[in-house]
């Protein structure tokens, strides 16, 4: 099931902008978690069960589900949000077990 998940390879967003990262083919179970991975750190859950934000995760992170497509939205992007994001189920939290991930690059606003 994980192999069916597809995400854009990369996203570039201006500081304080909004970025949406979609995960197609997951739906309410397989794509229900979003993880953030930065160099030298383990994955951090930013969204679970499609729309829920763990304690300690900033409110600029939100999740939604439409059909079989999950979307992670970051509103008011900050420099520290530059990372690799991937979707999956709870069981894939140890690594990018979905085989799909999106790299978010944050640019300085002109």
XYZ file of N, CA and C in Angstrom:
330
model
N 0.829 -1.200 0.000
C 0.000 0.000 0.000
C 0.865 1.252 0.000
N 2.007 1.217 0.703
C 2.853 2.400 0.763
C 3.348 2.799 -0.624
N 3.626 1.822 -1.473
C 4.182 2.122 -2.783
C 3.227 2.942 -3.631
N 1.942 2.928 -3.305
C 0.952 3.660 -4.088
C 0.916 5.142 -3.742
N 1.565 5.505 -2.653
C 1.545 6.899 -2.232
C 2.440 7.743 -3.131
N 1.950 8.907 -3.516
C 2.756 9.796 -4.337
C 2.723 11.206 -3.773
N 3.881 11.836 -3.727
C 4.028 13.214 -3.279
C 4.884 13.959 -4.295
N 4.748 15.287 -4.356
C 5.671 16.057 -5.197
C 7.089 15.931 -4.658
N 8.079 15.921 -5.575
C 9.470 15.755 -5.145
C 9.951 16.912 -4.291
N 9.591 18.116 -4.675
C 10.083 19.272 -3.936
C 9.120 20.440 -4.068
N 9.228 21.330 -3.104
C 8.423 22.545 -3.086
C 9.336 23.684 -2.662
N 9.171 24.826 -3.300
C 9.921 26.015 -2.928
C 8.921 27.087 -2.530
N 9.146 27.712 -1.385
C 8.181 28.670 -0.855
C 8.920 29.851 -0.240
N 8.358 31.028 -0.386
C 8.940 32.212 0.235
C 8.672 32.216 1.734
N 9.562 32.816 2.470
C 9.363 33.008 3.902
C 8.022 33.688 4.148
N 7.289 33.187 5.125
C 5.968 33.688 5.512
C 4.878 33.318 4.515
N 5.232 32.547 3.492
C 4.242 32.098 2.526
C 3.519 30.851 2.998
N 2.766 30.260 2.080
C 2.003 29.046 2.370
C 2.417 27.952 1.403
N 2.596 26.752 1.918
C 2.927 25.616 1.075
C 1.982 24.468 1.392
N 1.535 23.791 0.341
C 0.699 22.605 0.488
C 1.449 21.406 -0.068
N 1.486 20.340 0.699
C 2.139 19.102 0.277
C 1.073 18.023 0.232
N 0.815 17.526 -0.952
C -0.226 16.518 -1.106
C 0.362 15.118 -1.078
N -0.458 14.189 -0.661
C -0.093 12.776 -0.615
C -1.270 12.007 -1.204
N -1.104 11.545 -2.431
C -2.197 10.881 -3.129
C -2.115 9.373 -2.972
N -3.269 8.755 -2.839
C -3.341 7.309 -2.763
C -3.294 6.755 -1.364
N -3.238 7.625 -0.368
C -3.147 7.169 1.011
C -4.501 7.009 1.660
N -5.224 8.104 1.722
C -6.541 8.064 2.334
C -6.482 8.106 3.843
N -7.571 7.679 4.461
C -7.747 7.908 5.894
C -6.817 7.081 6.767
N -6.199 6.024 6.231
C -5.276 5.239 7.051
C -3.840 5.404 6.585
N -3.539 5.000 5.360
C -2.141 4.924 4.945
C -1.464 6.280 4.806
N -2.239 7.323 4.543
C -1.633 8.640 4.434
C -1.981 9.539 5.590
N -2.342 8.937 6.693
C -2.943 9.724 7.771
C -1.944 10.458 8.659
N -0.665 10.161 8.490
C 0.375 10.833 9.282
C 1.309 11.601 8.348
N 1.757 12.762 8.801
C 2.826 13.489 8.117
C 3.992 13.634 9.081
N 5.188 13.412 8.531
C 6.412 13.493 9.320
C 7.338 14.546 8.738
N 8.090 15.185 9.619
C 9.097 16.168 9.231
C 10.464 15.611 9.594
N 11.396 15.688 8.651
C 12.745 15.172 8.904
C 13.756 16.238 8.513
N 14.581 16.620 9.483
C 15.666 17.556 9.221
C 16.990 16.843 9.451
N 18.074 17.311 8.816
C 19.366 16.623 8.941
C 19.791 16.451 10.396
N 20.207 15.248 10.724
C 20.721 14.974 12.055
C 19.668 14.735 13.114
N 18.411 14.686 12.712
C 17.341 14.448 13.680
C 16.458 13.300 13.223
N 15.743 12.744 14.162
C 14.762 11.730 13.828
C 13.495 12.373 13.306
N 12.604 11.574 12.711
C 11.354 12.131 12.194
C 10.457 12.646 13.309
N 9.813 13.757 13.044
C 8.868 14.364 13.978
C 7.481 14.314 13.352
N 6.519 13.803 14.091
C 5.144 13.786 13.602
C 4.571 15.193 13.692
N 4.087 15.714 12.552
C 3.481 17.050 12.565
C 1.960 16.983 12.414
N 1.458 15.892 11.820
C 0.014 15.669 11.704
C -0.249 14.182 11.894
N -1.281 13.845 12.650
C -1.688 12.451 12.779
C -3.190 12.324 12.581
N -3.581 11.141 12.116
C -4.994 10.882 11.803
C -5.603 12.020 10.992
N -4.895 12.348 9.933
C -5.363 13.250 8.877
C -5.383 14.729 9.239
N -5.893 15.077 10.390
C -6.133 16.493 10.700
C -5.624 16.935 12.068
N -5.075 16.025 12.848
C -4.712 16.338 14.236
C -3.250 16.740 14.362
N -2.995 17.729 15.196
C -1.649 18.242 15.416
C -1.172 17.845 16.802
N -0.026 17.168 16.904
C 0.482 16.778 18.223
C 0.818 17.996 19.079
N 0.834 17.789 20.369
C 1.244 18.838 21.299
C 2.656 19.294 20.962
N 2.869 20.590 20.954
C 4.185 21.127 20.671
C 4.420 21.492 19.225
N 3.522 21.075 18.338
C 3.636 21.433 16.921
C 2.902 22.751 16.687
N 3.558 23.664 16.009
C 3.007 25.001 15.803
C 1.690 24.954 15.025
N 0.846 25.923 15.306
C -0.482 25.957 14.691
C -0.436 26.252 13.198
N 0.732 26.668 12.690
C 0.826 26.907 11.251
C 0.771 25.611 10.439
N 0.917 24.470 11.099
C 0.793 23.175 10.435
C -0.649 22.690 10.544
N -1.241 22.315 9.415
C -2.588 21.757 9.443
C -2.703 20.654 8.405
N -3.649 19.756 8.624
C -3.843 18.639 7.720
C -5.287 18.521 7.288
N -5.485 17.976 6.094
C -6.837 17.754 5.593
C -6.859 16.488 4.752
N -8.056 15.980 4.527
C -8.252 14.768 3.737
C -9.422 14.983 2.800
N -9.204 14.692 1.519
C -10.271 14.730 0.526
C -10.161 13.482 -0.330
N -11.117 12.583 -0.180
C -11.038 11.316 -0.896
C -9.823 10.534 -0.454
N -8.943 10.207 -1.399
C -7.729 9.456 -1.068
C -6.500 10.356 -1.028
N -6.723 11.666 -0.989
C -5.608 12.611 -0.991
C -5.517 13.349 0.334
N -4.380 13.203 0.981
C -4.086 13.948 2.205
C -3.293 15.190 1.834
N -3.498 16.266 2.561
C -2.746 17.493 2.316
C -2.218 18.051 3.629
N -0.927 18.343 3.632
C -0.307 19.079 4.727
C -0.144 20.520 4.272
N -0.654 21.455 5.049
C -0.521 22.875 4.733
C 0.295 23.559 5.827
N 1.288 24.315 5.408
C 2.065 25.132 6.342
C 1.795 26.585 5.976
N 1.194 27.309 6.888
C 0.808 28.701 6.662
C 1.732 29.622 7.454
N 2.330 30.582 6.764
C 3.300 31.452 7.432
C 4.608 30.725 7.652
N 5.147 30.180 6.577
C 6.348 29.339 6.639
C 7.519 30.091 7.266
N 8.254 29.387 8.115
C 9.452 29.918 8.765
C 10.679 29.144 8.284
N 11.851 29.720 8.511
C 13.090 29.096 8.043
C 13.253 27.688 8.589
N 12.840 27.481 9.827
C 13.015 26.162 10.447
C 12.096 25.096 9.863
N 11.168 25.513 8.998
C 10.270 24.545 8.366
C 10.912 23.889 7.151
N 12.090 24.364 6.753
C 12.804 23.739 5.640
C 13.218 22.335 6.066
N 12.707 21.340 5.354
C 12.888 19.948 5.783
C 12.341 19.028 4.708
N 12.497 17.740 4.952
C 11.843 16.716 4.144
C 10.574 16.296 4.872
N 9.478 16.220 4.139
C 8.201 15.806 4.702
C 7.726 14.562 3.976
N 7.193 13.627 4.727
C 6.627 12.450 4.081
C 5.390 11.985 4.822
N 4.534 11.330 4.080
C 3.284 10.849 4.650
C 3.347 9.339 4.809
N 2.487 8.827 5.627
C 2.422 7.390 5.837
C 1.493 7.074 6.980
N 1.584 5.858 7.449
C 0.812 5.443 8.612
C 1.691 5.555 9.850
N 1.136 5.279 10.986
C 1.920 5.331 12.219
C 3.102 4.380 12.153
N 2.958 3.270 11.463
C 4.014 2.265 11.409
C 5.241 2.730 10.632
N 5.109 3.806 9.869
C 6.243 4.256 9.064
C 7.031 5.370 9.736
N 6.780 5.594 11.025
C 7.404 6.730 11.700
C 8.912 6.586 11.866
N 9.438 5.377 11.763
C 10.868 5.176 11.969
C 11.698 5.672 10.794
N 11.065 5.897 9.663
C 11.798 6.343 8.488
C 10.856 6.537 7.330
N 11.419 6.931 6.196
C 10.574 7.208 5.037
C 10.134 5.906 4.385
N 9.408 5.123 5.124
C 9.008 3.808 4.653
C 7.989 3.832 3.545
N 7.418 4.994 3.281
C 6.438 5.095 2.215
C 7.095 5.092 0.847
N 8.385 5.361 0.799
C 9.064 5.437 -0.485
C 8.766 6.732 -1.221
N 8.189 7.694 -0.547
C 7.873 8.968 -1.178
C 8.095 10.083 -0.175
N 8.598 11.208 -0.650
C 8.877 12.312 0.253
C 8.940 13.607 -0.544
N 8.769 14.716 0.151
C 8.840 16.041 -0.464
C 9.852 16.887 0.289
N 10.738 17.520 -0.462
C 11.706 18.422 0.134
C 11.171 19.851 0.030
N 11.049 20.524 1.156
C 10.565 21.905 1.176
C 11.746 22.845 1.368
N 11.909 23.755 0.412
C 12.962 24.772 0.470
C 12.313 26.118 0.773
N 12.822 26.803 1.778
C 12.297 28.115 2.160
C 13.237 29.195 1.631
N 12.659 30.108 0.847
C 13.447 31.190 0.256
C 13.197 32.488 1.018
N 14.220 33.341 1.075
C 14.023 34.672 1.646
C 13.073 35.450 0.753
N 12.142 36.149 1.357
C 11.209 36.956 0.578
C 11.966 38.081 -0.118
N 11.587 38.397 -1.358
C 12.290 39.470 -2.089
C 12.041 40.824 -1.444
